Each structure stands twice: as C-alpha cells, then as structure tokens.
C-alpha cells in the first residue's frame, strides 16, 4: 500500500508540473531591427500588370515573431524609389489580418499619381509600364512599438492610369424650385440649379452648399450620384431613415440644427410654416450627420490632427481619450492642408518633448506624420522644417518643458516646424 501511494504521488507530481507549464502566459516580444519579417518576391513580378478599378495586386509575407501567435495587422507601402525616399501607404482589401495581402488597383494607381506629383488631368503624363516597389508593414493593433517593416520587392511592369483623388459632390433631390424629384437630370443640370453640396477638399468628407427651398413643407434627401433612385437602406440615396416615405421633420432657423443621416430613401421635411428661401446644408460623410442653417450662412469647417506623445502622457490615441487630446490638436480651418497650434508646455512631464502626429484617434499604430519610418527619434532644431514619414518615430524637442511652442504641420509637403515662442 505504501508503494502504491508513492507511485500515485509521483503521478500527481508529474501532472502538477505539466499543469504549471501549460498555465504559463505567452510573453510579448517587441520586434527589433533583427526580427525576421520577409516579403516574398511576387510570382508575377515580370508580367505586365495593367491597373484598373477592379484589378488587384497580391503580396505574401511571413509573420514576425512576437513571442506568441498573434492576430497581426498587415499593410504595405509603395514607392517609385527602391530606397523609399517618398512612398504612400496602402490598406489591404479585407480585414488586413492575412499574410496573403490583396490591394486594389485603384488605390495603387492613386498612390502612383501622388508620387509622380500629378494633381490634375492637365498635369498627367502616361509613363507607360514602370517598375514600382513595395514593402510590407506588420503590427499588433493597440500595442505600441509592435510595428515591423519588411524587405523591399518590386513589380517591374505596372501600367497605371489617371486616378487623382478630387473633391466630391452630392446632389439635393426633393420638392425644390429648381429641379423637383428627378434623378435623371445631369450633374450639370443640378449644378446650374444650385442643388449641389461640394466637398470642402479631397477626402475631407464634408459637403457644403446653399440651396433655395420653397415655402412650407419641403421634402428632400441627398444623392451621392444621379441616374438611380436606389433602394431602401441603400446608396446612392442618403436620408433621415432607411425606408421610402418614412420622413422625419427638421427645423430651419438661423441657429444650426444637426440630424442623423443613413443610407436609404427616408427623407427630411421642413416645418409647415417655413418661409422658404436660402438654406445652408452641411453633410458630414464620416459622422453621417446633416447640419441645417436658415439663410446663406458662412460656415468654417475645421480639420484636426493630434500631437501624441509625452505631452499627453502617452495615452492611447483612441476615441476613449478624445478629452485627453483635445488640448493637443492642430487645426486647419481653410482646407489648406497646413495645421497649426501653439502649446504651453509648462506641465510637460519631462524636460524634452517627444511626439508624432495622428490624423485620427483610431488607436496605436503608425502615425501619419512621424520623424522616421523605421521608428527612430529625430532631434528638432527650432525654426527648421523637418520631413515627416508614416511610422512611429518621435520628434524630440530638447529643453521644451516650460516653453510655449508653435507647431506647423504641412501635410502637402509632409514637413513640420517647431518654433519656440517664449
């Protein structure tokens, strides 16, 4: 019996050791310059690739070793230069968590036009098939410093096309004095009738216009394009509710009023005693809201970017920390692409400022405007413009604590200047 007890005790000990091993938590290993992350040479690298809106280009890569099996976010960058002196980011088609990446032809064509510097059809010159370079980016969502950059590969015969992002337009359709409930008119007809909202700048998603309304109850909605009435809950119609004939009242006055918008054919309706006349409409495509102001109001649309770093205690640049980063916003109120702000760094928690700039509060990852694509910090000389890159490197302004600093971020030239005001 004693012998049996000893054997059972031994078995228990073995199971106990096994259990301890199984319970060990995986340990995150931050990537270094030596972390292996390989982008494979494309099988069709030497084939003629003609980009279209429907075409795709594929890349495959390995997964970096983060110390455990992690859901990795993949993206890529494209350049005309093997050294990536200038490049544009590309977002994967789909979830972006697959090491076999697919990129839309139209996104690559747009990036190539930007890299060539073409801003209009008049400037565009067909270069013929050209060699373009790619590198992959891997990172763990929400984990600072997890970004990895792969080796560079190329597609050697890529034919692009003119694909410059231009400011968009929306059409106001309804019981209006110009064109009444007709989506079969041309875009020029709607422009002539002044029933259009024009985007304040390429990609801003803010559409603004002044439209003349009839007196009394006017029913109207917005269209992203003409020629199709659309269906319930679907584009190209945007209204107050998803379903046709499900209308919602709005109040037109001298004070702005904001209403939720959805894809679909449920319209907005002005109040029965509305006197009519000019109405200012502002549609925010990103937030899906419609703002209404009686009269031809002068509306200033302010765009923001966020300075993220030790100035905000390295809080995650997420929507949950919007209040934290509200004092650290740079503003552009003229759709110029140049963002400015002046910051009092009296309460900076360190002697030196470390920061980079994010377009949106969407979590950690590569900032749109950082000091270095590889993550290296770059010291700032006050008054001197420094280039910016997509990445996680910080601009380092030494001796910033207690100073008042003006920051000018030029997103057209991709440069930033720090001026010490006092």
C-alpha positions as semicolon CSV with decimal commas, in nm:
position;residue;x (nm);y (nm);z (nm)
1;X;0,000;0,000;0,000
2;X;0,287;0,233;0,081
3;X;0,443;0,150;-0,256
4;X;0,115;0,225;-0,437
5;X;0,080;0,554;-0,252
6;X;0,431;0,658;-0,357
7;X;0,357;0,574;-0,720
8;X;0,033;0,776;-0,712
9;X;0,214;1,067;-0,551
10;X;0,471;1,056;-0,832
11;X;0,199;1,061;-1,097
12;X;0,036;1,357;-0,925
13;X;0,368;1,541;-0,921
14;X;0,416;1,484;-1,294
15;X;0,068;1,616;-1,370
16;X;0,130;1,910;-1,141
17;X;0,447;2,003;-1,329
18;X;0,268;1,967;-1,663
19;X;-0,014;2,188;-1,543
20;X;0,231;2,461;-1,437
21;X;0,394;2,457;-1,781
22;X;0,058;2,476;-1,958
23;X;-0,052;2,771;-1,744
24;X;0,241;2,991;-1,844
25;X;0,122;3,306;-2,014
26;X;0,276;3,386;-2,356
27;X;0,522;3,672;-2,330
28;X;0,513;3,953;-2,588
29;X;0,849;4,009;-2,752
30;X;0,888;4,359;-2,902
31;X;1,037;4,349;-3,253
32;X;1,391;4,471;-3,313
33;X;1,595;4,550;-3,621
34;X;1,689;4,181;-3,631
35;X;1,332;4,048;-3,618
36;X;1,270;3,840;-3,932
37;X;0,982;3,969;-4,144
38;X;1,005;3,859;-4,507
39;X;0,804;3,991;-4,802
40;X;0,818;3,726;-5,074
41;X;0,918;3,804;-5,431
42;X;0,595;3,822;-5,640
43;X;0,545;3,532;-5,878
44;X;0,423;3,776;-6,146
45;X;0,693;4,036;-6,085
46;X;0,796;4,050;-6,452
47;X;0,448;4,021;-6,605
48;X;0,267;4,324;-6,746
49;X;0,018;4,438;-6,481
50;X;-0,248;4,680;-6,603
51;X;-0,418;4,858;-6,315
52;X;-0,794;4,912;-6,325
53;X;-1,055;4,987;-6,060
54;X;-1,140;4,616;-6,046
55;X;-0,787;4,474;-6,062
56;X;-0,576;4,368;-5,765
57;X;-0,210;4,315;-5,684
58;X;-0,111;4,048;-5,433
59;X;0,179;4,022;-5,190
60;X;0,260;3,749;-4,938
61;X;0,479;3,772;-4,632
62;X;0,586;3,587;-4,321
63;X;0,460;3,669;-3,972
64;X;0,701;3,845;-3,734
65;X;0,780;3,656;-3,416
66;X;0,604;3,846;-3,137
67;X;0,666;3,567;-2,886
68;X;0,322;3,415;-2,931
69;X;0,067;3,353;-3,205
70;X;-0,094;3,694;-3,251
71;X;-0,358;3,842;-3,479
72;X;-0,137;4,066;-3,688
73;X;-0,249;4,365;-3,893
74;X;-0,079;4,383;-4,234
75;X;-0,048;4,671;-4,478
76;X;0,208;4,788;-4,732
77;X;0,384;5,091;-4,872
78;X;0,452;5,165;-5,239
79;X;0,726;5,378;-5,392
80;X;0,889;5,463;-5,723
81;X;1,222;5,453;-5,543
82;X;1,387;5,139;-5,405
83;X;1,511;5,341;-5,106
84;X;1,159;5,466;-5,027
85;X;1,265;5,830;-5,019
86;X;0,898;5,901;-5,092
87;X;0,617;5,649;-5,055
88;X;0,245;5,607;-4,994
89;X;0,068;5,368;-4,754
90;X;-0,169;5,103;-4,888
91;X;-0,451;4,935;-4,696
92;X;-0,525;4,567;-4,757
93;X;-0,851;4,470;-4,919
94;X;-1,045;4,288;-4,644
95;X;-0,967;4,254;-4,275
96;X;-0,591;4,308;-4,317
97;X;-0,510;4,014;-4,086
98;X;-0,398;3,773;-4,358
99;X;-0,030;3,743;-4,458
100;X;-0,156;3,697;-4,815
101;X;-0,239;4,058;-4,893
102;X;-0,451;4,195;-5,177
103;X;-0,450;4,561;-5,283
104;X;-0,699;4,736;-5,509
105;X;-0,567;4,858;-5,842
106;X;-0,736;5,197;-5,799
107;X;-0,558;5,252;-5,463
108;X;-0,220;5,175;-5,619
109;X;-0,297;5,399;-5,920
110;X;-0,389;5,686;-5,687
111;X;-0,067;5,638;-5,491
112;X;0,141;5,640;-5,811
113;X;-0,022;5,964;-5,929
114;X;0,061;6,124;-5,595
115;X;0,420;6,000;-5,612
116;X;0,457;6,147;-5,962
117;X;0,312;6,476;-5,836
118;X;0,013;6,481;-6,071
119;X;-0,276;6,681;-5,925
120;X;-0,497;6,726;-6,233
121;X;-0,565;6,570;-6,573
122;X;-0,373;6,854;-6,736
123;X;-0,058;6,751;-6,546
124;X;-0,094;6,377;-6,607
125;X;0,154;6,213;-6,845
126;X;0,125;5,841;-6,916
127;X;0,466;5,698;-6,820
128;X;0,395;5,357;-6,970
129;X;0,469;5,039;-6,772
130;X;0,702;5,121;-6,483
131;X;0,885;4,947;-6,201
132;X;0,729;5,005;-5,861
133;X;0,848;4,893;-5,519
134;X;0,663;4,753;-5,219
135;X;0,743;4,680;-4,856
136;X;0,509;4,522;-4,604
137;X;0,413;4,654;-4,262
138;X;0,306;4,432;-3,971
139;X;0,182;4,544;-3,631
140;X;-0,036;4,436;-3,342
141;X;-0,341;4,655;-3,302
142;X;-0,327;4,852;-2,980
143;X;0,036;4,763;-2,895
144;X;0,281;5,050;-2,914
145;X;0,616;4,964;-3,075
146;X;0,496;4,645;-3,247
147;X;0,545;4,781;-3,599
148;X;0,775;4,580;-3,831
149;X;0,894;4,678;-4,179
150;X;0,988;4,409;-4,432
151;X;1,240;4,392;-4,711
152;X;1,164;4,558;-5,048
153;X;1,028;4,376;-5,355
154;X;0,914;4,503;-5,693
155;X;0,662;4,461;-5,971
156;X;0,858;4,552;-6,281
157;X;0,592;4,630;-6,545
158;X;0,294;4,812;-6,394
159;X;0,072;5,027;-6,615
160;X;-0,117;5,285;-6,411
161;X;-0,382;5,538;-6,506
162;X;-0,505;5,882;-6,400
163;X;-0,657;5,831;-6,055
164;X;-0,622;6,155;-5,861
165;X;-0,846;6,197;-5,558
166;X;-1,060;6,502;-5,622
167;X;-1,321;6,682;-5,417
168;X;-1,659;6,512;-5,450
169;X;-2,015;6,636;-5,490
170;X;-2,360;6,543;-5,358
171;X;-2,699;6,629;-5,504
172;X;-3,003;6,765;-5,318
173;X;-3,317;6,598;-5,454
174;X;-3,672;6,687;-5,345
175;X;-3,960;6,938;-5,365
176;X;-3,730;7,217;-5,474
177;X;-3,792;7,514;-5,706
178;X;-3,509;7,426;-5,944
179;X;-3,531;7,051;-6,017
180;X;-3,814;6,865;-5,843
181;X;-3,769;6,492;-5,777
182;X;-3,573;6,396;-6,087
183;X;-3,255;6,188;-6,061
184;X;-3,230;6,152;-6,438
185;X;-3,106;6,506;-6,489
186;X;-2,735;6,554;-6,548
187;X;-2,481;6,668;-6,291
188;X;-2,452;6,996;-6,481
189;X;-2,829;7,044;-6,456
190;X;-2,802;7,017;-6,078
191;X;-2,503;7,249;-6,069
192;X;-2,695;7,508;-6,273
193;X;-2,996;7,469;-6,040
194;X;-2,764;7,516;-5,738
195;X;-2,883;7,194;-5,582
196;X;-2,537;7,057;-5,503
197;X;-2,315;7,021;-5,198
198;X;-1,944;7,040;-5,278
199;X;-1,677;6,864;-5,075
200;X;-1,459;7,116;-4,893
201;X;-1,146;6,935;-5,009
202;X;-1,039;6,595;-5,145
203;X;-1,116;6,329;-4,889
204;X;-1,248;6,561;-4,616
205;X;-1,594;6,402;-4,628
206;X;-1,753;6,742;-4,552
207;X;-2,002;6,860;-4,817
208;X;-2,133;7,214;-4,809
209;X;-2,379;7,420;-5,014
210;X;-2,660;7,678;-5,017
211;X;-2,989;7,556;-5,170
212;X;-3,311;7,754;-5,232
213;X;-3,622;7,598;-5,072
214;X;-3,992;7,655;-5,139
215;X;-4,208;7,794;-4,856
216;X;-4,387;7,543;-4,633
217;X;-4,312;7,173;-4,601
218;X;-4,029;7,068;-4,830
219;X;-3,932;6,702;-4,853
220;X;-3,575;6,627;-4,961
221;X;-3,281;6,388;-4,937
222;X;-2,925;6,362;-5,071
223;X;-2,776;6,154;-5,352
224;X;-2,414;6,053;-5,398
225;X;-2,476;6,009;-5,773
226;X;-2,756;6,055;-6,024
227;X;-2,939;5,816;-6,256
228;X;-3,070;5,569;-5,995
229;X;-3,335;5,616;-5,726
230;X;-3,173;5,347;-5,513
231;X;-3,349;5,119;-5,267
232;X;-3,446;5,115;-4,904
233;X;-3,143;5,126;-4,677
234;X;-2,903;5,162;-4,968
235;X;-2,697;5,416;-5,156
236;X;-2,694;5,631;-5,366
237;X;-2,971;5,787;-5,157
238;X;-2,900;5,931;-4,811
239;X;-3,182;6,048;-4,588
240;X;-3,331;6,058;-4,241
241;X;-3,444;5,693;-4,237
242;X;-3,373;5,377;-4,438
243;X;-3,718;5,326;-4,594
244;X;-3,903;5,526;-4,858
245;X;-4,185;5,751;-4,727
246;X;-4,050;5,729;-4,370
247;X;-3,985;6,100;-4,331
248;X;-3,853;6,298;-4,034
249;X;-3,922;6,665;-3,952
250;X;-3,642;6,923;-3,936
251;X;-3,648;7,281;-3,815
252;X;-3,490;7,551;-4,028
253;X;-3,383;7,861;-3,835
254;X;-3,090;8,093;-3,802
255;X;-2,934;7,855;-3,550
256;X;-2,763;7,536;-3,673
257;X;-2,952;7,212;-3,615
258;X;-2,794;6,867;-3,669
259;X;-2,967;6,545;-3,773
260;X;-2,855;6,185;-3,814
261;X;-2,833;6,056;-4,171
262;X;-2,846;5,699;-4,305
263;X;-2,828;5,527;-4,642
264;X;-3,182;5,499;-4,776
265;X;-3,485;5,684;-4,905
266;X;-3,648;5,822;-4,589
267;X;-3,648;6,199;-4,643
268;X;-3,625;6,509;-4,425
269;X;-3,919;6,754;-4,412
270;X;-3,909;7,122;-4,321
271;X;-4,177;7,266;-4,093
272;X;-4,513;7,369;-4,246
273;X;-4,470;7,738;-4,155
274;X;-4,121;7,765;-4,305
275;X;-4,093;8,087;-4,507
276;X;-3,864;7,937;-4,770
277;X;-3,553;8,087;-4,924
278;X;-3,184;8,002;-4,898
279;X;-3,085;7,715;-4,670
280;X;-2,728;7,617;-4,587
281;X;-2,671;7,240;-4,576
282;X;-2,358;7,072;-4,445
283;X;-2,327;6,693;-4,469
284;X;-2,055;6,507;-4,278
285;X;-1,999;6,174;-4,455
286;X;-1,772;6,035;-4,182
287;X;-2,012;6,110;-3,897
288;X;-2,326;6,068;-4,115
289;X;-2,487;6,391;-3,997
290;X;-2,670;6,673;-4,175
291;X;-2,647;7,027;-4,036
292;X;-2,913;7,277;-4,145
293;X;-2,894;7,657;-4,111
294;X;-3,153;7,904;-4,242
295;X;-3,006;8,156;-4,488
296;X;-2,677;8,165;-4,678
297;X;-2,451;8,111;-4,378
298;X;-2,075;8,132;-4,389
299;X;-1,955;7,802;-4,247
300;X;-1,599;7,740;-4,139
301;X;-1,502;7,373;-4,137
302;X;-1,210;7,295;-3,910
303;X;-0,999;6,983;-3,960
304;X;-0,776;6,848;-3,684
305;X;-0,467;6,636;-3,636
306;X;-0,340;6,524;-3,296
307;X;0,001;6,564;-3,137
308;X;0,057;6,238;-2,950
309;X;0,345;6,181;-2,711
310;X;0,462;6,253;-2,360
311;X;0,267;6,580;-2,381
312;X;-0,048;6,367;-2,333
313;X;0,114;6,115;-2,100
314;X;0,140;5,866;-2,387
315;X;-0,232;5,796;-2,360
316;X;-0,352;5,578;-2,647
317;X;-0,472;5,796;-2,938
318;X;-0,822;5,646;-2,930
319;X;-1,175;5,784;-2,919
320;X;-1,186;5,699;-2,549
321;X;-0,908;5,955;-2,490
322;X;-1,056;6,233;-2,702
323;X;-1,077;6,463;-2,399
324;X;-0,711;6,399;-2,322
325;X;-0,602;6,500;-2,671
326;X;-0,845;6,792;-2,723
327;X;-0,580;7,038;-2,590
328;X;-0,321;6,884;-2,823
329;X;-0,497;6,935;-3,157
330;X;-0,355;7,122;-3,454
331;X;-0,618;7,298;-3,668
332;X;-0,676;7,374;-4,035
333;X;-0,978;7,597;-4,098
334;X;-0,908;7,675;-4,464
335;X;-0,875;7,328;-4,623
336;X;-0,514;7,421;-4,699
337;X;-0,361;7,105;-4,556
338;X;-0,150;7,315;-4,318
339;X;-0,227;7,254;-3,949
340;X;-0,110;7,490;-3,676
341;X;-0,131;7,528;-3,299
342;X;0,057;7,688;-3,011
343;X;0,111;7,476;-2,699
344;X;0,208;7,577;-2,346
345;X;0,445;7,305;-2,222
346;X;0,465;7,428;-1,863
347;X;0,334;7,095;-1,732
348;X;0,534;6,869;-1,964
349;X;0,628;6,564;-1,751
350;X;0,988;6,562;-1,878
351;X;1,249;6,813;-1,988
352;X;1,218;6,713;-2,354
353;X;0,912;6,680;-2,579
354;X;0,864;6,352;-2,767
355;X;0,575;6,347;-3,014
356;X;0,434;6,246;-3,350
357;X;0,110;6,335;-3,531
358;X;-0,201;6,124;-3,594
359;X;-0,477;6,207;-3,839
360;X;-0,743;6,035;-3,629
361;X;-0,785;5,894;-3,280
362;X;-0,807;5,535;-3,403
363;X;-0,558;5,361;-3,175
364;X;-0,188;5,285;-3,178
365;X;0,000;5,205;-3,495
366;X;0,199;5,407;-3,743
367;X;0,135;5,779;-3,719
368;X;0,069;5,955;-4,048
369;X;0,338;6,211;-3,967
370;X;0,630;6,082;-3,762
371;X;1,002;6,154;-3,754
372;X;1,119;5,832;-3,917
373;X;0,959;5,532;-4,091
374;X;1,184;5,290;-3,901
375;X;1,083;5,429;-3,560
376;X;1,397;5,633;-3,485
377;X;1,363;5,958;-3,292
378;X;1,488;6,278;-3,459
379;X;1,605;6,586;-3,269
380;X;1,433;6,910;-3,362
381;X;1,607;7,239;-3,439
382;X;1,357;7,518;-3,369
383;X;1,254;7,704;-3,683
384;X;1,386;7,437;-3,921
385;X;1,143;7,229;-4,128
386;X;1,187;6,854;-4,088
387;X;1,044;6,586;-4,319
388;X;0,771;6,359;-4,187
389;X;0,713;5,990;-4,254
390;X;0,447;5,736;-4,173
391;X;0,586;5,549;-3,875
392;X;0,639;5,550;-3,500
393;X;0,948;5,768;-3,465
394;X;0,920;6,077;-3,243
395;X;1,023;6,435;-3,294
396;X;1,241;6,527;-2,997
397;X;1,246;6,892;-2,888
398;X;1,508;6,922;-2,617
399;X;1,450;7,159;-2,326
400;X;1,083;7,204;-2,416
401;X;0,949;7,197;-2,059
402;X;0,821;7,538;-1,955
403;X;0,828;7,674;-2,310
404;X;0,548;7,793;-2,539
405;X;0,590;7,619;-2,872
406;X;0,421;7,681;-3,208
407;X;0,388;7,377;-3,434
408;X;0,324;7,400;-3,810
409;X;0,247;7,070;-3,986
410;X;0,232;7,090;-4,367
411;X;0,058;6,773;-4,490
412;X;0,113;6,875;-4,853
413;X;0,491;6,894;-4,825
414;X;0,499;6,637;-4,540
415;X;0,707;6,860;-4,316
416;X;0,684;7,005;-3,966
417;X;0,833;7,311;-3,794
418;X;0,862;7,369;-3,419
419;X;0,901;7,735;-3,320
420;X;0,981;7,828;-2,960
421;X;0,767;8,136;-2,899
422;X;0,879;8,205;-2,543
